[in-house]
Coordinates of C-alpha atoms in Angstrom, one line a residue:
M26 CA 0.0 0.0 0.0
G27 CA 1.1 3.5 -0.6
S28 CA 1.9 6.1 2.1
S29 CA 1.1 9.8 2.4
G30 CA 4.7 10.8 2.2
S31 CA 6.3 13.9 4.0
K32 CA 4.4 17.1 4.6
S33 CA 6.8 19.1 2.4
T34 CA 6.4 16.7 -0.5
A35 CA 2.6 16.8 -0.2
M36 CA 2.6 20.6 -0.4
D37 CA 4.9 20.5 -3.5
W38 CA 2.7 18.2 -5.5
R39 CA -0.5 20.0 -4.5
D40 CA 1.0 23.3 -5.7
E41 CA 2.3 21.8 -9.0
V42 CA -0.8 19.8 -9.8
P43 CA -3.8 22.1 -9.4
S44 CA -6.7 20.3 -11.0
L45 CA -8.7 17.6 -9.2
A46 CA -8.3 15.0 -11.9
D47 CA -4.6 15.6 -12.2
Q48 CA -4.2 15.4 -8.4
L49 CA -6.1 12.1 -8.2
W50 CA -4.0 10.6 -11.0
Y51 CA -0.8 11.9 -9.3
M52 CA -1.8 10.2 -6.1
Y53 CA -2.4 7.0 -8.0
E54 CA 0.9 7.1 -9.8
N55 CA 2.9 7.9 -6.7
K56 CA 0.8 5.5 -4.4
I57 CA -0.2 8.3 -2.1
G58 CA -2.9 7.0 0.3
T59 CA -3.7 4.0 -1.8
D60 CA -5.9 1.5 0.2
L61 CA -6.8 -1.2 -2.3
Q62 CA -4.7 -3.7 -4.3
I63 CA -6.2 -5.2 -7.3
A64 CA -4.7 -8.4 -8.8
V65 CA -5.6 -8.6 -12.4
T66 CA -5.2 -12.1 -13.8
N67 CA -5.6 -14.1 -16.9
D68 CA -4.4 -17.6 -17.8
E69 CA -0.8 -16.5 -18.3
K70 CA 0.1 -13.8 -15.8
V71 CA -0.9 -11.6 -12.9
Q72 CA -0.5 -7.8 -12.7
S73 CA -1.1 -5.8 -9.5
F74 CA -2.4 -2.3 -9.2
D75 CA -2.4 -0.2 -6.0
C76 CA -5.3 2.3 -6.1
H77 CA -8.0 4.0 -4.0
R78 CA -11.2 2.0 -3.3
T79 CA -13.3 5.2 -3.3
I80 CA -12.2 6.0 -6.9
M81 CA -12.6 2.4 -8.1
R82 CA -16.1 2.0 -6.7
R83 CA -17.4 4.7 -8.9
L84 CA -16.9 2.4 -11.9
S85 CA -19.1 -0.4 -10.6
F86 CA -20.6 -2.0 -7.5
N87 CA -18.2 -4.9 -8.1
F88 CA -15.5 -2.9 -6.6
E89 CA -17.4 -2.3 -3.4
L90 CA -15.8 -4.7 -0.9
Q91 CA -18.1 -6.0 1.9
D92 CA -15.5 -5.6 4.6
D93 CA -14.2 -2.0 5.1
D94 CA -11.0 -3.4 6.3
E95 CA -10.5 -5.6 3.2
N96 CA -7.9 -4.1 0.9
F97 CA -7.3 -6.8 -1.7
M98 CA -9.3 -8.2 -4.6
Y99 CA -8.9 -10.4 -7.8
V100 CA -10.2 -9.4 -11.2
D101 CA -10.3 -12.1 -13.9
V102 CA -10.0 -10.4 -17.3
G103 CA -10.2 -13.6 -19.4
D104 CA -7.9 -13.5 -22.4
M105 CA -7.2 -9.7 -22.1
D106 CA -3.7 -8.6 -21.4
P107 CA -3.7 -7.5 -17.7
D108 CA -1.6 -4.5 -18.7
L109 CA -4.7 -3.1 -20.5
F110 CA -6.3 -2.8 -17.1
D111 CA -4.2 0.4 -16.7
Y112 CA -6.6 2.0 -19.2
I113 CA -9.5 1.1 -16.9
I114 CA -7.7 2.5 -13.9
K115 CA -7.0 5.8 -15.7
F116 CA -10.6 6.1 -16.8
A117 CA -11.7 5.6 -13.1
Y118 CA -9.4 8.5 -12.1
T119 CA -9.7 10.9 -15.0
D120 CA -12.9 10.0 -16.9
K121 CA -10.8 9.9 -20.0
I122 CA -9.7 7.0 -22.2
V123 CA -7.5 6.9 -25.3
F124 CA -7.6 3.5 -27.2
K125 CA -4.5 2.6 -29.1
S126 CA -6.3 0.0 -31.3
F127 CA -9.7 -1.3 -32.2
K128 CA -8.9 -4.7 -30.7
D129 CA -7.9 -3.0 -27.4
S130 CA -11.4 -1.4 -27.2
I131 CA -13.1 -4.8 -27.8
Q132 CA -11.1 -6.4 -24.9
I133 CA -11.8 -3.5 -22.6
H134 CA -15.4 -3.6 -23.6
R135 CA -15.6 -7.3 -22.7
V136 CA -14.2 -6.7 -19.2
A137 CA -16.4 -3.6 -18.7
S138 CA -19.5 -5.6 -19.6
N139 CA -18.6 -8.5 -17.4
Y140 CA -18.0 -6.2 -14.4
Q141 CA -20.9 -3.9 -15.1
M142 CA -18.8 -0.8 -15.7
N143 CA -21.5 0.7 -17.7
H144 CA -20.1 4.2 -18.3
L145 CA -16.8 2.7 -19.6
R146 CA -18.7 0.2 -21.7
K147 CA -20.5 3.0 -23.4
E148 CA -17.2 4.8 -24.1
C149 CA -15.9 1.7 -25.7
E150 CA -19.1 1.4 -27.9
N151 CA -18.9 5.1 -28.9
F152 CA -15.3 4.5 -30.0
M153 CA -16.1 1.3 -32.0
Q154 CA -19.1 2.9 -33.6
N155 CA -16.9 5.7 -35.0
K156 CA -14.0 3.4 -35.9
V157 CA -15.5 0.2 -37.3
D158 CA -14.9 -0.5 -41.0
K159 CA -14.8 -3.5 -43.3
D160 CA -11.6 -4.7 -41.7
S161 CA -12.3 -4.2 -38.0
V162 CA -15.9 -5.5 -38.2
W163 CA -14.5 -9.1 -38.3
S164 CA -13.0 -8.6 -34.8
L165 CA -16.2 -7.1 -33.6
L166 CA -18.3 -10.0 -35.0
S167 CA -16.2 -12.4 -32.9
H168 CA -17.0 -10.4 -29.8
T169 CA -19.6 -12.4 -27.9
N170 CA -20.9 -9.7 -25.6
K171 CA -21.8 -6.9 -28.1
G172 CA -25.2 -5.8 -26.9
P173 CA -28.0 -4.5 -29.1
D174 CA -26.2 -1.4 -30.5
L175 CA -23.0 -3.1 -31.6
T176 CA -25.1 -6.1 -33.0
A177 CA -27.1 -3.7 -35.2
L178 CA -23.8 -2.2 -36.3
T179 CA -22.3 -5.5 -37.3
D180 CA -25.5 -6.5 -39.1
Y181 CA -25.3 -3.3 -41.1
F182 CA -21.8 -4.2 -42.3
L183 CA -22.5 -7.9 -42.8
T184 CA -25.6 -7.4 -44.9
G185 CA -25.1 -3.9 -46.4
Q186 CA -21.4 -4.0 -47.3
T187 CA -20.9 -7.8 -47.8
C188 CA -18.6 -7.8 -50.7
A189 CA -16.3 -5.1 -49.2
C190 CA -16.1 -7.1 -46.0
L191 CA -15.3 -10.4 -47.8
E192 CA -12.5 -8.7 -49.7
S193 CA -10.8 -7.6 -46.4
P194 CA -7.8 -9.7 -45.3
E195 CA -9.3 -9.8 -41.8
F196 CA -12.1 -11.9 -43.1
L197 CA -9.7 -14.9 -43.2
S198 CA -9.1 -14.6 -39.5
C199 CA -12.7 -14.9 -38.5
N200 CA -13.8 -18.1 -36.7
Q201 CA -16.3 -20.7 -37.8
T202 CA -19.1 -19.3 -35.7
T203 CA -18.7 -15.9 -37.4
L204 CA -18.7 -17.5 -40.9
E205 CA -21.8 -19.5 -40.0
L206 CA -23.5 -16.2 -39.0
L207 CA -22.6 -14.7 -42.4
L208 CA -24.0 -17.7 -44.3
S209 CA -27.2 -17.7 -42.3
Q210 CA -28.2 -14.4 -43.7
E211 CA -31.3 -14.4 -45.9
S212 CA -30.8 -10.8 -47.1
I213 CA -27.3 -10.0 -48.2
N214 CA -25.5 -7.9 -50.8
A215 CA -23.5 -10.6 -52.4
T216 CA -24.2 -13.3 -54.9
E217 CA -24.1 -17.0 -53.9
L218 CA -21.0 -17.4 -56.2
Q219 CA -19.3 -14.6 -54.3
L220 CA -20.1 -16.2 -51.0
I221 CA -18.8 -19.7 -52.1
Q222 CA -15.6 -18.2 -53.5
A223 CA -15.0 -16.4 -50.2
V224 CA -15.7 -19.7 -48.3
L225 CA -13.2 -21.5 -50.5
K226 CA -10.6 -18.8 -49.8
W227 CA -11.4 -19.0 -46.0
T228 CA -11.1 -22.9 -46.0
R229 CA -7.8 -22.8 -47.9
H230 CA -6.4 -20.3 -45.3
K231 CA -7.5 -22.4 -42.4
N232 CA -5.9 -25.4 -44.0
G233 CA -2.5 -23.6 -44.1
N234 CA -2.9 -22.5 -47.7
K235 CA -2.6 -26.2 -48.8
P236 CA -5.0 -28.1 -51.1
F237 CA -7.8 -29.9 -49.4
D238 CA -10.2 -32.7 -50.1
S239 CA -13.9 -32.9 -49.3
E240 CA -13.3 -34.6 -45.9
T241 CA -11.0 -31.9 -44.8
A242 CA -13.3 -29.2 -46.0
R243 CA -16.2 -30.6 -44.0
R244 CA -14.1 -30.9 -40.9
I245 CA -12.9 -27.2 -41.2
L246 CA -16.3 -25.8 -42.2
G247 CA -18.5 -27.9 -39.9
P248 CA -22.2 -26.7 -40.2
C249 CA -21.2 -23.9 -42.7
I250 CA -21.0 -26.4 -45.6
S251 CA -24.7 -27.0 -45.3
L252 CA -25.5 -23.3 -45.7
L253 CA -24.0 -23.0 -49.2
R254 CA -26.7 -22.9 -51.9
F255 CA -25.0 -24.8 -54.8
L256 CA -28.3 -25.1 -56.6
C257 CA -28.5 -21.3 -56.9
L258 CA -25.4 -21.4 -59.2
T259 CA -25.4 -22.0 -62.9
A260 CA -24.1 -25.3 -64.1
A261 CA -21.2 -23.5 -65.7
D262 CA -20.3 -21.6 -62.6
F263 CA -20.6 -24.8 -60.5
S264 CA -18.4 -26.7 -62.8
T265 CA -15.8 -23.9 -63.0
Y266 CA -15.5 -22.9 -59.3
V267 CA -16.8 -25.7 -57.1
A268 CA -16.8 -29.2 -58.8
Q269 CA -13.0 -29.5 -58.8
S270 CA -12.3 -27.3 -55.7
G271 CA -12.2 -30.1 -53.1
L272 CA -15.2 -28.5 -51.3
I273 CA -17.3 -31.5 -52.0
S274 CA -16.5 -34.9 -53.4
N275 CA -16.6 -35.7 -57.2
E276 CA -19.5 -38.0 -56.6
D277 CA -21.5 -35.4 -54.8
A278 CA -20.5 -32.7 -57.4
L279 CA -22.0 -35.0 -60.1
L280 CA -25.3 -35.2 -58.1
V281 CA -25.4 -31.4 -57.8
L282 CA -24.8 -31.0 -61.6
I283 CA -27.6 -33.5 -62.3
N284 CA -30.0 -31.4 -60.2
L285 CA -28.9 -28.2 -61.8
S286 CA -29.8 -29.8 -65.1
T287 CA -33.1 -31.3 -64.0
K288 CA -34.5 -30.3 -60.6
G289 CA -35.0 -33.2 -58.2
Q290 CA -33.5 -35.8 -60.6
A291 CA -30.9 -37.1 -58.1
K292 CA -31.1 -37.4 -54.3
L293 CA -28.5 -35.1 -52.7
P294 CA -26.5 -36.1 -49.5
S295 CA -28.0 -34.7 -46.3
Y296 CA -25.2 -32.1 -45.8
I297 CA -25.8 -30.4 -49.1
C298 CA -28.4 -27.6 -49.1
T299 CA -31.4 -28.4 -51.3
T300 CA -32.8 -24.9 -51.7
D301 CA -32.6 -23.2 -55.0
V302 CA -34.0 -19.9 -53.9
P303 CA -31.4 -17.1 -54.1
R304 CA -30.8 -14.9 -51.1
K305 CA -32.5 -11.5 -51.3
P306 CA -30.3 -8.4 -51.9
C307 CA -30.8 -5.7 -49.3
S308 CA -33.4 -3.0 -50.1
A309 CA -32.4 0.2 -51.8
A310 CA -33.5 2.1 -48.8
F311 CA -31.3 0.0 -46.5
K312 CA -28.2 0.6 -48.8
V313 CA -29.0 4.4 -48.8
N314 CA -29.1 4.4 -45.0
C315 CA -25.9 2.5 -44.9
D316 CA -24.1 4.9 -47.2
A317 CA -25.5 7.9 -45.3
A318 CA -24.2 6.4 -42.0
V319 CA -20.8 5.9 -43.4
E320 CA -20.7 9.5 -44.7
V321 CA -21.7 10.9 -41.3
R322 CA -19.0 8.9 -39.6
K323 CA -16.4 10.2 -42.1
E324 CA -17.6 13.8 -41.5
E325 CA -17.2 13.3 -37.8
E326 CA -13.8 11.8 -38.2
D327 CA -12.6 14.8 -40.3
E328 CA -13.8 17.2 -37.7
K329 CA -11.6 15.6 -35.0
T330 CA -8.3 17.4 -34.4
E331 CA -5.2 15.3 -34.8
G332 CA -4.2 13.6 -31.6
A333 CA -7.4 14.5 -29.8
E334 CA -8.3 12.3 -26.9
C335 CA -11.5 10.1 -27.0
L336 CA -13.6 12.1 -24.5
P337 CA -17.3 11.5 -23.7
A338 CA -19.5 13.5 -26.0
A339 CA -21.7 16.0 -24.4
P340 CA -25.5 15.4 -24.8
A341 CA -25.9 18.4 -27.0
V342 CA -23.1 17.2 -29.3
Q343 CA -24.6 13.7 -29.4
S344 CA -28.0 15.1 -30.3
Q345 CA -26.4 17.2 -33.1
K346 CA -24.7 14.1 -34.6
I347 CA -28.0 12.2 -34.4
R348 CA -29.8 15.0 -36.2
R349 CA -27.2 15.2 -38.9
S350 CA -27.3 11.5 -39.4
K351 CA -31.1 11.5 -39.8
K352 CA -31.0 14.4 -42.1
A353 CA -28.4 12.8 -44.3
K354 CA -30.4 9.5 -44.5
A355 CA -33.6 11.4 -45.3
E356 CA -32.0 13.3 -48.1
K357 CA -30.5 10.1 -49.6
I358 CA -33.8 8.3 -49.4
Q359 CA -35.6 11.2 -51.2
R360 CA -33.1 11.0 -54.0
S361 CA -33.4 7.3 -54.5
P362 CA -35.3 5.9 -57.5
E363 CA -37.4 3.7 -55.2
H364 CA -38.7 6.8 -53.2
K365 CA -39.4 8.7 -56.4
Q366 CA -41.6 5.9 -57.8
K367 CA -43.6 5.7 -54.6
S368 CA -44.0 9.5 -54.7
N369 CA -45.3 9.5 -58.2
K370 CA -47.9 6.9 -57.4

């Protein structure tokens, strides 16, 4: 635990650090009057932080110790690097947080959610909503504790900007569960051929960029293989891109080709999807709203000064951003052909 130090030293730092937030942070850094030790642990290491229980309890009731004399607690951060807990500590003392990367914000958001640090969780979400793109969305999709706002955000990218997301190198790093989520979409802005080509690329990557056979493909893909709609392809596209790819066996490929030629002519294996109904593209209005949202985020990013810290937005600023977003969406929708047709009617 820290100590209060000499009286002359205390006078010096109080004079040199006038603001409350800076004084509190100075006391933490120099362990002045600290009365709580937090051991942050994951599977690999433990990192200790000496801090003030009064400051930490403002983050969440989870930091309220039952015994007033108790001065030690464990915090399990899962797979997060314990060093990142320093960001959480600084937020508790200064109400400010600067994320170094998108992945850091996801890890901190996970811990904030698990320990009901609601204010910090919202700060993480604000940062991710402003920074997410076709690359970082794959990390966000793998995040299991997103909440409704972030789930809506990932759905927008997954269904509205599908092709751009599939072209991202980060797509190859997504897990099987995320791929299954993608292939489960009924409305999506990609053709079945584009989806199958992306799955082939993903399977090859997971197999160490080595050729694979149908048995290996089924092991890697699991339930995802049954979500591919081969019967929505033309016979020519199936023969060119799928039949010799190793995704399914030659025997099963022949059965698919027979069904592409004459529907229901041959019985397909149980793992092959039998639907020949194409997925629906997202509506024009949805794509307009997506584009408007992207433009608004770009405008907000341009307005930020270089090196500015990620501070909580004031309510008035948040309202202004919402109004701008709605106005941009409305103008886009009014200019769309779909809206004009309805107006003429």
